[in-house]
XYZ file of C-alpha atoms in Angstrom:
745
model
C 26.556 18.722 23.390
C 24.188 17.187 20.943
C 23.188 18.671 18.099
C 20.700 17.182 14.962
C 18.836 18.346 12.449
C 15.771 16.917 12.560
C 13.500 15.553 15.062
C 12.257 11.249 14.105
C 9.401 9.972 16.110
C 8.484 6.357 15.668
C 5.672 4.729 18.530
C 4.216 1.260 18.322
C 1.242 0.484 18.084
C -1.556 0.450 21.041
C -3.650 -2.567 20.272
C -3.584 -6.407 20.949
C -0.341 -6.579 18.037
C -0.995 -10.569 17.611
C -5.207 -9.139 16.296
C -3.482 -7.614 13.173
C 0.487 -7.990 13.173
C -0.252 -10.642 8.565
C 1.672 -14.039 10.459
C 5.115 -13.548 9.639
C 6.569 -17.388 6.641
C 6.313 -20.620 8.242
C 8.239 -23.414 7.194
C 6.932 -23.825 3.962
C 5.532 -27.951 3.783
C 4.608 -29.985 0.822
C 2.604 -28.355 -1.605
C -1.117 -29.108 -1.599
C -1.954 -29.954 -5.511
C -4.923 -27.680 -6.782
C -8.178 -28.825 -5.891
C -9.819 -29.522 -10.217
C -13.726 -28.144 -8.595
C -13.661 -26.517 -5.263
C -16.942 -25.211 -6.576
C -19.334 -26.734 -8.794
C -21.959 -24.285 -9.424
C -21.236 -22.108 -12.646
C -21.295 -18.241 -12.579
C -21.959 -15.784 -15.226
C -18.606 -13.982 -15.889
C -20.214 -11.421 -18.317
C -20.838 -7.540 -16.496
C -23.032 -4.887 -18.728
C -23.103 -1.265 -18.585
C -24.935 1.659 -18.941
C -26.601 4.870 -17.687
C -25.410 5.726 -14.037
C -26.986 5.279 -10.012
C -26.991 6.437 -7.418
C -26.874 4.702 -4.266
C -27.226 5.328 -0.459
C -28.097 5.079 3.528
C -31.816 6.136 4.021
C -31.487 4.847 8.163
C -31.379 1.151 7.596
C -32.773 1.522 4.077
C -31.426 1.347 0.368
C -32.418 4.848 -1.814
C -32.025 3.513 -5.355
C -32.403 8.035 -7.510
C -31.363 8.964 -11.062
C -31.953 10.795 -13.609
C -35.769 11.094 -15.179
C -35.345 9.376 -19.322
C -37.464 11.049 -20.580
C -41.527 12.175 -20.205
C -43.878 9.961 -19.671
C -40.757 6.699 -18.846
C -42.042 4.280 -16.124
C -38.906 1.940 -14.643
C -38.561 -1.688 -13.353
C -36.664 -1.562 -10.025
C -34.218 -5.562 -9.880
C -32.390 -7.040 -7.278
C -30.237 -9.718 -7.082
C -26.798 -11.682 -5.467
C -25.670 -12.033 -7.937
C -22.990 -7.969 -9.128
C -23.859 -9.499 -13.233
C -27.402 -8.009 -12.912
C -29.708 -8.746 -15.889
C -32.250 -7.702 -15.263
C -35.298 -10.676 -16.465
C -32.886 -13.552 -14.889
C -33.422 -16.256 -13.365
C -32.684 -14.994 -9.770
C -32.859 -11.734 -9.906
C -35.757 -9.703 -8.833
C -38.839 -7.106 -9.596
C -38.621 -4.923 -6.799
C -41.207 -2.661 -8.670
C -42.879 -2.318 -12.148
C -44.270 0.730 -14.086
C -42.309 3.156 -11.247
C -43.664 7.392 -12.834
C -40.370 9.179 -10.900
C -36.372 8.304 -10.695
C -36.325 7.006 -6.772
C -36.853 4.290 -5.445
C -36.448 3.173 -2.307
C -35.773 -0.206 -0.671
C -37.640 -0.906 2.694
C -36.232 -4.536 2.340
C -32.115 -4.235 2.885
C -32.632 -4.231 6.822
C -31.146 -7.878 6.221
C -27.520 -8.560 6.534
C -26.908 -9.723 2.357
C -25.903 -8.454 -0.042
C -27.922 -7.853 -2.667
C -27.478 -5.677 -5.784
C -29.975 -3.385 -7.649
C -30.414 -2.341 -11.669
C -32.867 -0.158 -13.123
C -34.734 -1.125 -17.139
C -37.053 0.815 -18.119
C -40.130 -0.795 -19.257
C -40.382 -2.643 -22.208
C -37.366 -1.134 -23.286
C -35.339 -4.406 -22.167
C -31.319 -3.144 -23.185
C -32.613 0.655 -21.495
C -30.821 -0.477 -18.731
C -28.375 1.165 -15.866
C -25.191 0.376 -13.757
C -25.254 -1.994 -10.637
C -24.891 -0.953 -7.554
C -25.329 -2.697 -4.420
C -24.794 -3.668 -0.230
C -21.232 -5.981 0.276
C -22.646 -6.852 4.916
C -20.080 -8.334 6.267
C -20.533 -8.849 10.246
C -18.381 -8.062 12.924
C -16.485 -9.523 15.632
C -15.348 -8.799 18.901
C -11.582 -7.273 18.243
C -10.930 -6.627 15.175
C -12.834 -7.618 11.373
C -11.091 -7.536 7.749
C -13.445 -5.146 5.712
C -13.250 -5.110 1.923
C -14.190 -2.650 -0.516
C -15.190 -4.029 -3.770
C -17.683 -1.329 -4.387
C -16.730 2.068 -5.952
C -17.981 4.724 -3.494
C -18.081 8.026 -3.054
C -16.376 6.575 0.511
C -12.720 7.286 1.121
C -11.120 7.809 4.593
C -11.644 6.826 7.640
C -12.668 9.577 9.764
C -15.884 8.917 6.453
C -16.489 5.508 7.226
C -16.736 6.916 11.320
C -18.951 9.020 10.151
C -20.907 6.350 8.025
C -20.216 2.896 9.754
C -23.614 2.597 13.022
C -21.810 0.505 15.293
C -18.999 2.924 17.091
C -15.795 2.044 16.105
C -12.767 1.854 17.525
C -10.470 2.334 14.660
C -9.532 1.745 10.913
C -6.106 0.173 9.657
C -5.462 0.419 6.717
C -2.758 -2.300 5.486
C 0.639 0.189 4.055
C 1.628 -2.565 1.512
C 5.872 -0.277 1.528
C 6.207 -0.493 4.534
C 4.850 -3.630 5.565
C 2.940 -1.897 8.427
C -0.086 -1.666 9.815
C -1.207 2.980 9.818
C -4.490 3.413 11.464
C -7.059 6.666 12.518
C -8.670 7.088 16.071
C -12.551 7.728 16.479
C -11.704 10.353 18.934
C -8.758 11.200 17.262
C -8.553 10.968 13.978
C -5.527 11.591 11.130
C -5.939 11.450 7.365
C -5.959 8.409 5.997
C -7.409 6.015 2.714
C -7.542 3.610 0.704
C -9.509 2.977 -2.512
C -11.011 -0.035 -3.886
C -10.034 -2.973 -4.482
C -7.927 -2.299 -0.360
C -9.629 -4.812 1.983
C -9.281 -2.512 5.751
C -9.612 -3.430 9.686
C -11.899 -2.263 12.186
C -11.667 -2.555 14.894
C -14.398 -1.948 18.304
C -14.342 -2.269 21.589
C -14.216 -5.928 23.081
C -15.682 -5.412 25.763
C -19.277 -4.057 24.844
C -21.253 -6.627 23.129
C -21.352 -4.997 19.056
C -25.195 -3.286 17.666
C -25.288 -3.775 14.879
C -22.764 -6.623 14.422
C -23.027 -6.545 10.699
C -21.396 -2.762 8.410
C -22.460 -2.521 5.090
C -20.446 -0.591 2.574
C -22.950 -0.068 -1.045
C -20.979 1.422 -4.457
C -21.438 0.297 -8.103
C -19.375 -2.979 -9.099
C -16.233 -1.369 -10.967
C -16.309 -2.972 -14.182
C -13.688 -3.660 -17.440
C -10.962 -1.447 -15.992
C -12.059 0.578 -13.447
C -9.836 -1.362 -10.617
C -6.103 -0.734 -10.116
C -4.116 -1.585 -7.940
C -0.072 -1.492 -7.232
C 1.140 -5.010 -5.575
C 4.351 -4.256 -3.045
C 7.258 -7.323 -2.696
C 5.570 -9.014 0.170
C 1.726 -8.984 1.936
C -0.626 -7.371 -0.261
C -4.561 -7.521 2.173
C -6.868 -6.218 -0.884
C -10.278 -7.349 -1.534
C -11.672 -10.054 -4.474
C -13.924 -8.247 -6.516
C -17.275 -9.334 -7.285
C -17.196 -9.556 -11.055
C -14.203 -11.763 -11.410
C -16.157 -14.452 -11.661
C -13.086 -16.790 -14.056
C -11.155 -16.247 -10.092
C -13.145 -18.889 -8.371
C -10.664 -20.682 -5.678
C -7.211 -19.857 -4.053
C -4.998 -21.647 -6.827
C -6.464 -19.784 -9.322
C -5.521 -16.606 -8.141
C -2.101 -17.507 -7.509
C -1.479 -18.719 -11.277
C -3.056 -15.566 -12.086
C -1.592 -13.284 -10.713
C 2.712 -12.777 -11.589
C 5.792 -12.763 -9.170
C 3.012 -13.930 -6.577
C 3.872 -16.316 -4.168
C 0.921 -17.355 -1.504
C -2.203 -16.212 -1.191
C -4.133 -15.966 2.565
C -7.139 -16.247 3.607
C -7.670 -14.044 7.172
C -10.195 -16.254 10.028
C -12.462 -13.351 11.889
C -12.924 -15.550 14.772
C -9.586 -16.071 15.415
C -7.359 -13.511 13.567
C -4.701 -15.753 11.626
C -4.439 -16.046 8.142
C -4.499 -19.592 6.140
C -1.912 -19.615 3.567
C -2.304 -21.699 0.108
C -0.052 -23.422 -1.057
C 0.981 -23.884 1.906
C -2.149 -25.610 3.060
C -5.187 -26.854 1.068
C -7.921 -24.383 -1.522
C -10.130 -23.132 -0.495
C -12.693 -20.829 -2.137
C -12.975 -17.157 -3.388
C -16.441 -15.293 -2.855
C -16.700 -12.565 -3.628
C -15.352 -8.864 -2.111
C -12.975 -10.495 0.488
C -10.444 -9.379 2.449
C -7.623 -11.639 1.077
C -3.629 -11.912 1.100
C -1.260 -11.924 -1.404
C 2.349 -12.029 -1.349
C 4.547 -11.409 -4.449
C 8.037 -11.278 -4.390
C 8.171 -8.782 -7.476
C 5.823 -5.949 -8.522
C 2.373 -6.666 -9.731
C -0.340 -6.165 -10.187
C -4.364 -6.047 -8.610
C -6.995 -7.381 -10.042
C -4.069 -9.948 -11.919
C -4.439 -9.829 -15.492
C -2.633 -13.095 -16.842
C -4.842 -16.137 -17.134
C -3.476 -19.678 -16.166
C -4.896 -22.199 -16.732
C -3.306 -25.971 -17.329
C -5.127 -27.813 -19.734
C -4.711 -31.286 -20.758
C -5.164 -33.653 -23.571
C -9.432 -33.698 -22.388
C -9.436 -29.691 -23.575
C -10.344 -26.897 -21.259
C -12.947 -23.912 -22.009
C -11.195 -20.653 -20.501
C -12.814 -17.611 -19.817
C -11.243 -14.301 -19.174
C -11.095 -10.871 -18.388
C -15.677 -10.980 -17.835
C -16.454 -12.878 -21.008
C -14.398 -10.708 -23.220
C -11.785 -13.650 -24.137
C -12.903 -17.140 -24.554
C -10.638 -19.866 -25.687
C -12.048 -23.644 -26.192
C -9.275 -25.979 -26.243
C -10.419 -28.663 -27.455
C -9.656 -32.975 -27.282
C -6.745 -34.053 -28.100
C -6.106 -29.811 -29.827
C -2.515 -31.699 -26.705
C -1.114 -34.114 -26.520
C -0.281 -33.738 -22.701
C -0.587 -30.667 -20.086
C 0.351 -27.740 -20.521
C -0.395 -24.265 -19.065
C -1.747 -21.006 -20.860
C -1.668 -18.024 -20.670
C -3.502 -14.943 -21.924
C -1.620 -10.945 -20.918
C -2.326 -8.164 -21.627
C 0.517 -5.875 -23.280
C 1.206 -3.106 -25.973
C 2.783 -4.461 -29.943
C 2.957 -2.444 -32.745
C 0.207 -3.888 -35.534
C -1.166 -1.328 -38.854
C 1.832 1.708 -37.944
C 0.607 2.240 -33.701
C 1.530 0.698 -30.818
C -1.983 -1.156 -29.581
C -3.533 -3.126 -26.711
C -3.023 -7.259 -27.481
C -3.427 -10.002 -25.818
C -0.138 -12.380 -25.189
C -0.768 -16.900 -25.886
C 1.240 -18.901 -24.430
C 3.544 -20.362 -25.281
C 4.390 -18.841 -28.967
C 5.818 -22.816 -30.049
C 3.250 -24.386 -29.312
C 1.489 -25.512 -32.337
C -2.247 -28.074 -31.083
C -2.868 -31.135 -32.826
C -6.342 -30.293 -33.453
C -6.678 -26.174 -34.684
C -8.016 -23.974 -30.606
C -11.761 -21.836 -30.615
C -11.278 -18.115 -30.375
C -13.966 -15.696 -30.239
C -12.435 -11.764 -28.820
C -15.364 -9.116 -28.013
C -14.520 -6.114 -30.130
C -16.675 -3.516 -28.399
C -18.083 -2.731 -24.387
C -20.498 -5.998 -23.764
C -23.509 -4.231 -24.042
C -23.267 -1.179 -26.212
C -25.302 -1.904 -29.672
C -23.820 -2.770 -32.618
C -22.479 0.289 -34.591
C -22.760 1.339 -38.435
C -18.649 -0.519 -38.405
C -19.920 -3.678 -36.780
C -19.702 -5.666 -39.901
C -15.645 -4.349 -40.735
C -14.167 -5.189 -36.894
C -10.943 -7.541 -37.573
C -9.197 -10.004 -35.618
C -5.402 -9.041 -36.304
C -2.881 -11.249 -35.276
C 0.909 -10.890 -34.641
C 3.990 -12.809 -35.556
C 7.122 -13.485 -32.810
C 8.837 -12.710 -36.303
C 7.022 -9.221 -36.726
C 4.646 -10.184 -39.730
C 0.310 -9.230 -39.377
C -2.535 -10.974 -41.090
C -5.900 -10.295 -40.903
C -7.674 -13.671 -39.554
C -11.046 -14.823 -40.988
C -13.496 -15.151 -38.551
C -17.078 -15.322 -38.067
C -18.356 -11.822 -36.724
C -21.771 -11.538 -33.926
C -22.679 -8.241 -34.723
C -24.989 -8.176 -32.169
C -22.632 -9.706 -30.176
C -20.041 -8.183 -31.034
C -17.936 -10.947 -31.174
C -15.351 -12.209 -33.534
C -13.996 -16.126 -33.462
C -11.891 -17.311 -35.649
C -9.442 -20.676 -35.588
C -5.722 -20.630 -34.142
C -3.176 -23.705 -34.829
C -0.403 -21.926 -33.102
C -0.296 -18.815 -30.845
C 0.367 -15.177 -31.280
C -0.715 -11.776 -30.453
C -3.728 -10.955 -30.837
C -6.444 -7.751 -31.353
C -10.178 -6.593 -32.189
C -10.588 -3.370 -33.924
C -13.164 -2.165 -36.265
C -12.695 0.873 -38.770
C -14.527 4.110 -38.893
C -14.830 7.217 -40.653
C -16.710 10.335 -41.378
C -20.221 8.297 -40.163
C -18.557 8.240 -37.126
C -17.537 11.122 -36.446
C -15.099 11.773 -34.089
C -14.171 14.992 -32.516
C -11.376 16.539 -31.863
C -9.513 19.309 -29.653
C -7.391 21.224 -29.050
C -6.095 21.523 -25.435
C -5.937 24.684 -24.333
C -7.761 26.987 -26.462
C -5.474 29.675 -26.263
C -3.462 28.885 -24.822
C -0.276 31.533 -23.318
C 2.814 30.706 -23.072
C 6.110 31.817 -21.538
C 9.900 33.387 -22.969
C 12.460 29.903 -22.424
C 9.319 28.296 -20.521
C 8.875 24.931 -22.201
C 4.965 24.353 -22.566
C 3.356 21.000 -24.388
C 0.096 21.727 -26.242
C -2.395 18.580 -25.983
C -4.897 17.403 -29.072
C -7.785 14.843 -27.653
C -10.090 13.192 -29.264
C -13.141 11.513 -28.272
C -15.974 8.329 -30.657
C -18.987 9.332 -30.684
C -21.788 7.031 -31.867
C -23.874 7.590 -34.677
C -26.469 9.232 -32.426
C -23.462 12.292 -31.711
C -23.324 11.058 -28.193
C -19.511 10.335 -26.791
C -19.581 7.228 -25.934
C -17.714 6.534 -22.563
C -14.380 6.582 -21.556
C -13.445 8.655 -23.715
C -9.971 7.579 -25.862
C -7.106 10.236 -26.580
C -6.450 10.385 -30.250
C -3.082 9.437 -32.187
C -1.603 12.499 -34.170
C 1.541 13.697 -36.373
C 2.067 16.957 -35.255
C 2.287 19.834 -38.049
C 6.883 20.788 -37.228
C 6.366 24.052 -39.135
C 5.491 27.748 -36.788
C 6.230 31.010 -37.645
C 8.517 32.899 -35.352
C 8.205 34.036 -32.642
C 7.351 30.833 -31.500
C 9.641 28.207 -32.328
C 8.074 24.293 -32.728
C 10.159 21.404 -31.078
C 8.230 17.992 -32.777
C 8.855 15.666 -30.097
C 8.044 11.437 -31.498
C 5.748 10.242 -33.915
C 2.622 9.611 -33.227
C 1.560 11.415 -30.150
C -0.798 13.587 -28.451
C 1.624 16.452 -27.648
C 3.588 18.933 -29.253
C 5.725 21.591 -27.077
C 6.491 25.081 -27.693
C 9.499 26.644 -27.145
C 8.272 30.738 -27.924
C 11.171 32.019 -28.266
C 10.134 36.090 -28.297
C 5.953 37.914 -26.917
C 3.658 37.696 -29.336
C 1.607 35.347 -30.793
C 1.688 32.602 -33.512
C -0.742 29.907 -34.880
C -0.150 25.914 -34.271
C -1.375 23.110 -36.692
C -1.771 19.086 -35.453
C -2.341 16.487 -37.721
C -3.963 13.030 -37.950
C -3.433 9.719 -39.325
C -5.969 6.885 -41.204
C -8.605 5.253 -39.012
C -8.671 2.731 -36.903
C -11.346 1.308 -33.146
C -9.164 -0.741 -31.254
C -10.758 -2.566 -28.821
C -9.041 -3.461 -24.906
C -10.554 -6.426 -23.194
C -8.620 -5.948 -19.676
C -10.490 -2.873 -19.570
C -13.808 -2.952 -21.320
C -13.320 -0.540 -23.810
C -12.004 1.763 -26.384
C -8.240 1.957 -25.459
C -6.768 3.620 -28.384
C -8.174 5.204 -32.274
C -6.132 6.780 -34.913
C -8.850 9.190 -37.276
C -8.884 10.190 -40.877
C -6.228 13.045 -41.016
C -7.803 15.827 -39.360
C -6.680 19.598 -39.023
C -6.329 21.901 -35.438
C -5.292 25.136 -34.792
C -4.483 27.254 -32.002
C -3.617 30.570 -30.686
C 0.156 31.105 -28.448
C -0.248 34.581 -26.432
C 3.338 35.303 -25.394
C 2.892 38.033 -22.796
C 5.829 40.754 -22.994
C 8.636 41.650 -20.263
C 6.337 44.260 -19.238
C 2.561 42.105 -19.117
C 4.222 39.558 -16.655
C 6.194 42.212 -14.439
C 3.060 44.054 -14.372
C 0.381 39.867 -12.844
C 3.602 39.777 -10.637
C 4.895 36.632 -12.317
C 8.771 38.261 -12.947
C 10.119 36.993 -10.031
C 8.369 34.286 -9.188
C 9.689 34.606 -5.760
C 11.025 37.520 -4.718
C 14.649 37.256 -4.836
C 15.201 38.423 -8.242
C 13.066 41.261 -11.543
C 15.791 41.268 -14.243
C 13.286 40.280 -17.149
C 13.871 40.048 -21.170
C 12.512 39.508 -23.966
C 9.851 38.400 -22.488
C 11.771 36.507 -20.514
C 12.590 36.597 -16.378
C 15.620 35.866 -16.660
C 16.921 35.771 -13.177
C 20.122 37.276 -13.531
C 19.526 40.760 -11.002
C 19.424 40.245 -8.042
C 17.293 41.855 -4.689
C 15.770 41.407 -1.774
C 19.122 40.174 -1.042
C 19.457 39.365 3.411
C 15.662 39.738 2.899
C 12.498 36.999 3.271
C 10.860 35.318 1.229
C 8.212 32.649 0.050
C 7.629 30.970 3.288
C 8.124 27.486 3.160
C 5.990 25.932 5.314
C 8.421 24.772 7.472
C 9.589 25.814 10.836
C 12.485 24.539 10.927
C 14.317 26.483 8.354
C 14.966 30.358 8.102
C 13.971 32.058 3.206
C 15.548 34.756 3.469
C 17.139 36.026 -0.305
C 21.043 35.871 -1.631
C 21.951 36.339 -4.551
C 19.617 36.180 -6.660
C 17.262 32.879 -5.194
C 15.506 31.671 -2.320
C 17.094 29.970 0.704
C 15.926 28.232 2.850
C 18.406 27.604 6.005
C 18.360 25.615 8.921
C 16.772 27.299 12.034
C 19.549 27.698 14.906
C 17.680 26.180 17.821
C 20.607 26.249 20.329
C 19.976 27.877 23.422
C 23.325 27.968 25.266
C 22.717 26.266 27.987
C 25.153 23.299 26.689
C 22.794 20.453 28.627
C 20.616 20.263 26.391
C 19.916 18.534 22.790
C 18.845 21.484 20.471
C 16.462 19.604 17.433
C 14.588 21.072 14.721
C 10.406 19.112 14.106
C 9.973 20.360 11.496
C 6.120 20.313 12.826
C 6.123 22.191 15.322
C 9.905 24.085 15.806
C 12.578 23.869 17.507
C 12.659 21.648 20.722
C 15.669 21.828 24.287
C 15.608 18.464 25.625
C 17.772 18.247 28.979
C 21.405 15.785 28.534
C 20.791 12.616 31.111
C 24.148 13.095 30.521
C 24.243 9.337 31.304
C 27.248 7.322 29.761
C 26.538 3.879 30.829
C 28.196 3.409 33.702
C 27.281 2.938 37.603
C 30.607 4.014 38.420
C 30.456 7.253 37.507
C 27.317 10.216 38.600
C 26.099 11.821 35.366
C 26.251 15.291 36.159
C 25.946 18.029 33.562
C 28.063 22.090 33.729
C 25.437 24.658 31.291
C 28.373 26.058 30.824
C 30.400 23.043 29.911
C 28.323 20.095 29.865
C 28.395 16.438 30.843
C 30.644 15.487 32.939
C 30.782 11.848 35.029
C 33.003 12.030 37.330
C 33.725 9.076 39.554
C 31.081 7.718 42.053
C 32.393 7.987 45.747
C 31.350 4.850 47.970
C 32.261 5.498 51.750
C 33.767 2.945 54.271
C 30.793 1.550 56.272
C 32.945 1.018 59.241
C 36.575 -0.107 60.606
C 35.884 -3.598 59.786
C 34.500 -2.388 55.343
C 36.603 -0.859 52.499
C 34.033 1.297 50.289
C 34.805 0.578 46.321
C 33.332 0.773 43.458
C 32.420 -1.925 40.562
C 30.710 -2.029 37.291
C 27.786 -3.026 36.622
C 26.870 -3.714 40.325
C 28.216 0.023 42.208
C 29.369 0.477 45.810
C 29.751 -2.779 47.412
C 32.093 -3.103 51.208
C 34.714 -5.301 51.248
C 35.156 -7.101 54.372
C 39.402 -5.593 56.219
C 40.683 -9.391 56.665
C 42.520 -8.862 60.129
C 45.963 -11.705 60.142
C 49.032 -11.570 62.680
C 48.280 -11.444 65.979
C 51.070 -13.673 68.971
C 50.685 -17.077 70.728
C 48.530 -15.112 73.977
C 45.591 -13.757 71.210
C 44.140 -13.058 67.828
C 43.841 -9.712 66.104
C 39.330 -9.729 65.467
C 37.938 -6.721 63.784
C 36.179 -4.231 66.236
C 33.315 -1.799 63.661
C 34.782 1.117 66.160
C 38.638 -0.041 66.715
C 39.637 -2.517 63.768
C 41.730 -5.246 63.415
C 42.147 -5.482 67.391
C 43.704 -7.962 69.376
C 42.725 -9.583 71.294
C 44.454 -12.082 74.577
C 44.097 -15.377 75.480
C 43.120 -16.370 78.912
C 45.183 -16.456 81.669
C 47.070 -19.135 82.413
C 47.301 -20.218 78.193
C 50.380 -21.752 77.062
C 52.115 -20.127 74.366
C 55.378 -21.498 74.417
C 58.472 -22.924 75.705
C 60.919 -21.272 76.018
C 63.469 -23.886 76.766
C 63.904 -23.285 80.365
C 63.011 -26.228 82.096
C 62.783 -24.032 85.811
C 60.261 -21.520 84.516
C 56.046 -21.611 82.766
C 55.022 -20.733 79.319
C 51.532 -18.990 80.336
C 49.846 -16.208 78.440
C 48.990 -13.501 81.267
C 45.740 -12.485 79.816
C 47.015 -9.422 78.909
C 47.757 -10.773 75.669
C 51.368 -11.485 76.632
C 53.549 -14.287 76.901
C 55.533 -14.996 80.359
C 58.343 -17.040 82.367
C 57.673 -17.370 85.486
C 60.463 -19.856 88.412
C 57.841 -22.741 88.988
C 56.122 -22.791 92.479
C 59.935 -25.833 93.071
C 62.317 -24.158 91.722
C 60.613 -21.318 93.783
C 61.264 -22.948 97.121
C 64.430 -25.080 95.974
C 67.574 -24.822 93.268
C 68.189 -24.076 89.945
C 70.641 -25.617 88.899
C 72.486 -24.500 86.068
C 71.781 -27.114 83.727
C 68.447 -25.849 84.684
C 67.478 -29.223 86.761
C 65.582 -28.486 90.358
C 67.238 -29.037 93.272
C 64.282 -28.612 96.197
């Protein structure tokens, strides 16, 4: 009898594997050089935020809606083919003017082209919405990979089946951890989720024409740090983002992604992958499915920027235009790989987001110009922008405030650099640019013996008192003194949490104070990443319930196996309900029993008393008892099973076919009939095999010579019955035969 603790189920995809499986790495040929100008057309590089604009499908049309901006306000609706859409720019199309209500339906959205939308308050160029869009993908017979490059509420396979006008058979997502496909069928959907930045494969019946032959994905255009995926070692299937205009080719992307080894472009018609640098460089289009192969954990989209710059110089724009590095001609004497990457470094007593400019040991023959944004794109200037500073952290740990030119209208600082280091930008804040401080939970209730955290959250507000989005957490120093009966565990400096460990029931007050002020801008996320503020003290009351309160509320015990409570703490020292049921772990393969004050989950006994079955348990359905085939892998044994003793494998009997064959068994062929060799006989007959009688003597014909007996007076002949006879010859029969064997007539 074989016993197992769990049942593992494995299955393979019934789909055509050549259409979905990732290509294996071919032998590496000579590396193709990066193209210097695969795409000559300049792309815009700045993405601006705004108030929320919603987009939805309305049949074949697209509906836009937003919150009314005030009484008597009218709106302009703009459309364009770029995700950096700015109303009034070249290429932007005005779809509606002086619109009185906060809603619009685009009846021209049925074409196959991708399109982006933005709404502006009439007469106010700065009062604009966020950008939404539609990205249309042409569906090919069989499988088509679709890039999910927009922020959307559509994040499961079941939602995609409902959203698509095309009857899809299945949706597939590449699992980079297992390096295999996960899928869900339309007629039997299973949980399958995805997120912005992923690329998925959809499948329809290839024997039927596709109607319609496109799928349209709608949503918000991501900005800043909206998309953050983890790239796993091996192949990863992601999508390019519509705002990363600084990455135009596969070679640029390969240089930007940490630990990347190859970039692949799927061919939707042949269902193959074209790899760089195994093959030629190629352009990257917005919202394009792309394969990124890495040999260590990395991030998507890439945060590192790499460019090879020579004596001719170059201008490097990064992070949607938040950072611009202008290297003039003559600054370098030979080609150098310039790198920009985000790092957290201690500046001014706090850990702040900085940009590392590398190589650190480089000295420029001519100073280079660095322009860095210090507030989110598209936001109006604040009262302290004029005091914004650019700080350099050297390799020796020293900090220097750089002499930078401040463009308050653009929200940028520009400084000259003769060498590289870590740099951040930020601005001061004070009571005229207030920070709201709140302690969470507001009125916490904690338990004796249970460590809890209090979190201080700071929200930056603008000059009008409106919160700045996204919110940020303040750096705080907690008061290390607390009155009994609550003992405060002092946290590390510059944290936003304090741990409280009460020692008895009752209540007390916990306070926290923040230090001085600085707002730091993170160009990668296009947001304020960290803010410290002027001294502010906040307090909250902590309540610790008694044992009576806790038992009455059902808090002691928590699992039905203990009932003890001492000084407000469930101490769990008094077992109860031994042998009785406790908290069900929802696993049919375990029995939930209290024992010694502990809720145990013992394995369930699946033994059916039959030695001819396996006793196994599937966590999904419980006990299973499939039959044991008893196969010993031999053809010369019988595979039998006795329910009382289990498997037996007696020898296989091979009966003789007839009297002329011996039946025997051999591996791996099994039973065989070996012919019997009949040997022997005499001079008057030979042995031959008869199927009924076996080996028998077959006499020679009468008169056949059968051997000289040495007597010339006799004839040596067979008698036809298998015996050799020696009769006297006729001559001697009528004459005389002398003693010496001579016949005398």
